[in-house]
mmCIF file of C-alpha atoms in Angstrom:
data_model
loop_
_atom_site.group_PDB
_atom_site.id
_atom_site.type_symbol
_atom_site.label_atom_id
_atom_site.label_comp_id
_atom_site.label_asym_id
_atom_site.label_seq_id
_atom_site.Cartn_x
_atom_site.Cartn_y
_atom_site.Cartn_z
ATOM 1 C CA MET A 7 -26.278 131.926 170.508
ATOM 2 C CA GLU A 8 -24.904 128.696 169.189
ATOM 3 C CA ASP A 9 -22.422 128.060 166.386
ATOM 4 C CA LEU A 10 -23.536 125.103 164.296
ATOM 5 C CA THR A 11 -21.678 123.226 161.575
ATOM 6 C CA GLN A 12 -23.248 123.136 158.124
ATOM 7 C CA GLU A 13 -24.623 119.668 158.840
ATOM 8 C CA GLU A 14 -26.005 120.550 162.297
ATOM 9 C CA TRP A 15 -27.539 123.788 161.007
ATOM 10 C CA SER A 16 -29.294 122.137 158.033
ATOM 11 C CA GLU A 17 -30.508 119.170 160.052
ATOM 12 C CA GLN A 18 -31.810 121.264 162.935
ATOM 13 C CA LEU A 19 -33.447 123.723 160.505
ATOM 14 C CA ALA A 20 -35.176 120.918 158.601
ATOM 15 C CA ASN A 21 -36.728 119.613 161.833
ATOM 16 C CA ASP A 22 -37.697 122.980 163.337
ATOM 17 C CA GLU A 23 -41.342 124.004 162.927
ATOM 18 C CA ASN A 24 -40.567 127.391 164.497
ATOM 19 C CA ALA A 25 -37.607 128.300 162.261
ATOM 20 C CA VAL A 26 -36.808 131.581 160.522
ATOM 21 C CA VAL A 27 -33.732 131.881 158.276
ATOM 22 C CA LEU A 28 -31.898 135.231 158.284
ATOM 23 C CA ASP A 29 -29.363 136.318 155.676
ATOM 24 C CA VAL A 30 -27.271 139.233 157.003
ATOM 25 C CA ARG A 31 -25.125 139.764 153.879
ATOM 26 C CA THR A 32 -25.000 142.829 151.649
ATOM 27 C CA ASP A 33 -27.316 143.336 148.671
ATOM 28 C CA ALA A 34 -24.430 142.554 146.300
ATOM 29 C CA GLU A 35 -23.734 139.237 148.045
ATOM 30 C CA VAL A 36 -27.408 138.294 148.090
ATOM 31 C CA ALA A 37 -27.587 138.912 144.332
ATOM 32 C CA ASP A 38 -25.483 135.737 143.934
ATOM 33 C CA GLY A 39 -28.235 133.673 145.551
ATOM 34 C CA ILE A 40 -29.953 133.137 148.883
ATOM 35 C CA ILE A 41 -31.056 130.126 150.925
ATOM 36 C CA ALA A 42 -34.742 129.437 150.203
ATOM 37 C CA ASN A 43 -37.230 131.398 152.336
ATOM 38 C CA ALA A 44 -34.497 133.471 154.022
ATOM 39 C CA ILE A 45 -35.224 137.007 155.190
ATOM 40 C CA HIS A 46 -32.530 139.446 154.072
ATOM 41 C CA LEU A 47 -31.419 142.028 156.661
ATOM 42 C CA ASP A 48 -28.034 143.655 155.892
ATOM 43 C CA ILE A 49 -25.982 143.860 159.107
ATOM 44 C CA TYR A 50 -23.940 146.737 157.616
ATOM 45 C CA LYS A 51 -27.005 148.987 157.832
ATOM 46 C CA GLY A 52 -26.242 149.621 161.519
ATOM 47 C CA GLN A 53 -29.181 151.073 163.427
ATOM 48 C CA GLU A 54 -31.591 150.208 160.620
ATOM 49 C CA PHE A 55 -30.500 146.562 160.981
ATOM 50 C CA ILE A 56 -31.071 146.701 164.748
ATOM 51 C CA ASN A 57 -34.522 148.239 164.220
ATOM 52 C CA GLU A 58 -35.420 145.454 161.768
ATOM 53 C CA ILE A 59 -34.188 142.795 164.210
ATOM 54 C CA GLU A 60 -36.247 144.323 167.017
ATOM 55 C CA ASP A 61 -39.376 143.946 164.854
ATOM 56 C CA LEU A 62 -38.900 140.169 164.618
ATOM 57 C CA ASP A 63 -40.843 137.661 166.727
ATOM 58 C CA LYS A 64 -38.637 136.705 169.700
ATOM 59 C CA SER A 65 -40.481 133.408 170.143
ATOM 60 C CA LYS A 66 -39.071 132.032 166.858
ATOM 61 C CA ASN A 67 -35.797 130.156 166.321
ATOM 62 C CA TYR A 68 -33.425 132.073 164.048
ATOM 63 C CA TYR A 69 -30.907 130.430 161.728
ATOM 64 C CA VAL A 70 -28.492 133.172 160.725
ATOM 65 C CA TYR A 71 -25.877 133.144 157.980
ATOM 66 C CA CYS A 72 -23.545 135.427 156.020
ATOM 67 C CA ARG A 73 -20.654 134.863 153.618
ATOM 68 C CA SER A 74 -18.176 133.285 156.054
ATOM 69 C CA GLY A 75 -19.874 133.062 159.474
ATOM 70 C CA ASN A 76 -18.348 136.173 161.074
ATOM 71 C CA ARG A 77 -21.106 138.737 160.529
ATOM 72 C CA SER A 78 -23.809 136.171 161.281
ATOM 73 C CA GLY A 79 -22.017 135.471 164.572
ATOM 74 C CA GLN A 80 -22.138 139.205 165.343
ATOM 75 C CA ALA A 81 -25.811 139.290 164.353
ATOM 76 C CA CYS A 82 -26.546 136.403 166.748
ATOM 77 C CA GLN A 83 -24.795 138.266 169.569
ATOM 78 C CA ILE A 84 -26.842 141.398 168.825
ATOM 79 C CA MET A 85 -30.016 139.305 168.816
ATOM 80 C CA GLU A 86 -29.057 137.759 172.143
ATOM 81 C CA GLN A 87 -28.552 141.241 173.631
ATOM 82 C CA LEU A 88 -32.010 142.201 172.343
ATOM 83 C CA GLY A 89 -33.634 139.253 174.118
ATOM 84 C CA PHE A 90 -33.721 136.539 171.462
ATOM 85 C CA GLU A 91 -33.177 133.142 173.068
ATOM 86 C CA ASN A 92 -32.608 130.980 170.001
ATOM 87 C CA ALA A 93 -30.154 132.262 167.393
ATOM 88 C CA TYR A 94 -28.001 129.772 165.515
ATOM 89 C CA ASN A 95 -24.946 130.838 163.539
ATOM 90 C CA LEU A 96 -23.962 128.927 160.398
ATOM 91 C CA GLU A 97 -20.230 128.186 160.701
ATOM 92 C CA GLY A 98 -18.441 128.840 157.425
ATOM 93 C CA GLY A 99 -21.431 130.697 155.980
ATOM 94 C CA MET A 100 -22.177 130.623 152.268
ATOM 95 C CA LEU A 101 -18.534 129.875 151.452
ATOM 96 C CA ASP A 102 -19.030 126.362 152.836
ATOM 97 C CA TRP A 103 -22.755 125.986 152.061
ATOM 98 C CA THR A 104 -23.552 122.893 150.015
ATOM 99 C CA GLY A 105 -27.348 123.142 150.185
ATOM 100 C CA ASP A 106 -29.694 124.703 147.672
ATOM 101 C CA VAL A 107 -29.561 128.366 146.765
ATOM 102 C CA VAL A 108 -32.277 130.312 144.964
ATOM 103 C CA ASP A 109 -32.182 133.580 143.054
ATOM 104 C CA PHE A 110 -33.064 136.541 145.235
ATOM 105 C CA LYS A 111 -36.219 138.296 144.076
#
């Protein structure tokens, strides 16, 4: 797991052909908008969240974010324990995000 600043995260994501963006916020938070092409998996769903993470492709690079960076950091640690090698936490989360946000559908 690696904590990346907003700038590092966006730049690395933009240049990563193997990237998957994960949003680990609640449904209510996601209703305010989501980073384009992100997969929404609510970390507060406990075992269901872990089951969903286990179904993901471990060969991909995961860019994980939440509201402030705390839950996404926890999600990255969980992913690491499950055998994911490349999980990147967005420091400051959506509170500091200056990039584009789209409506969640």
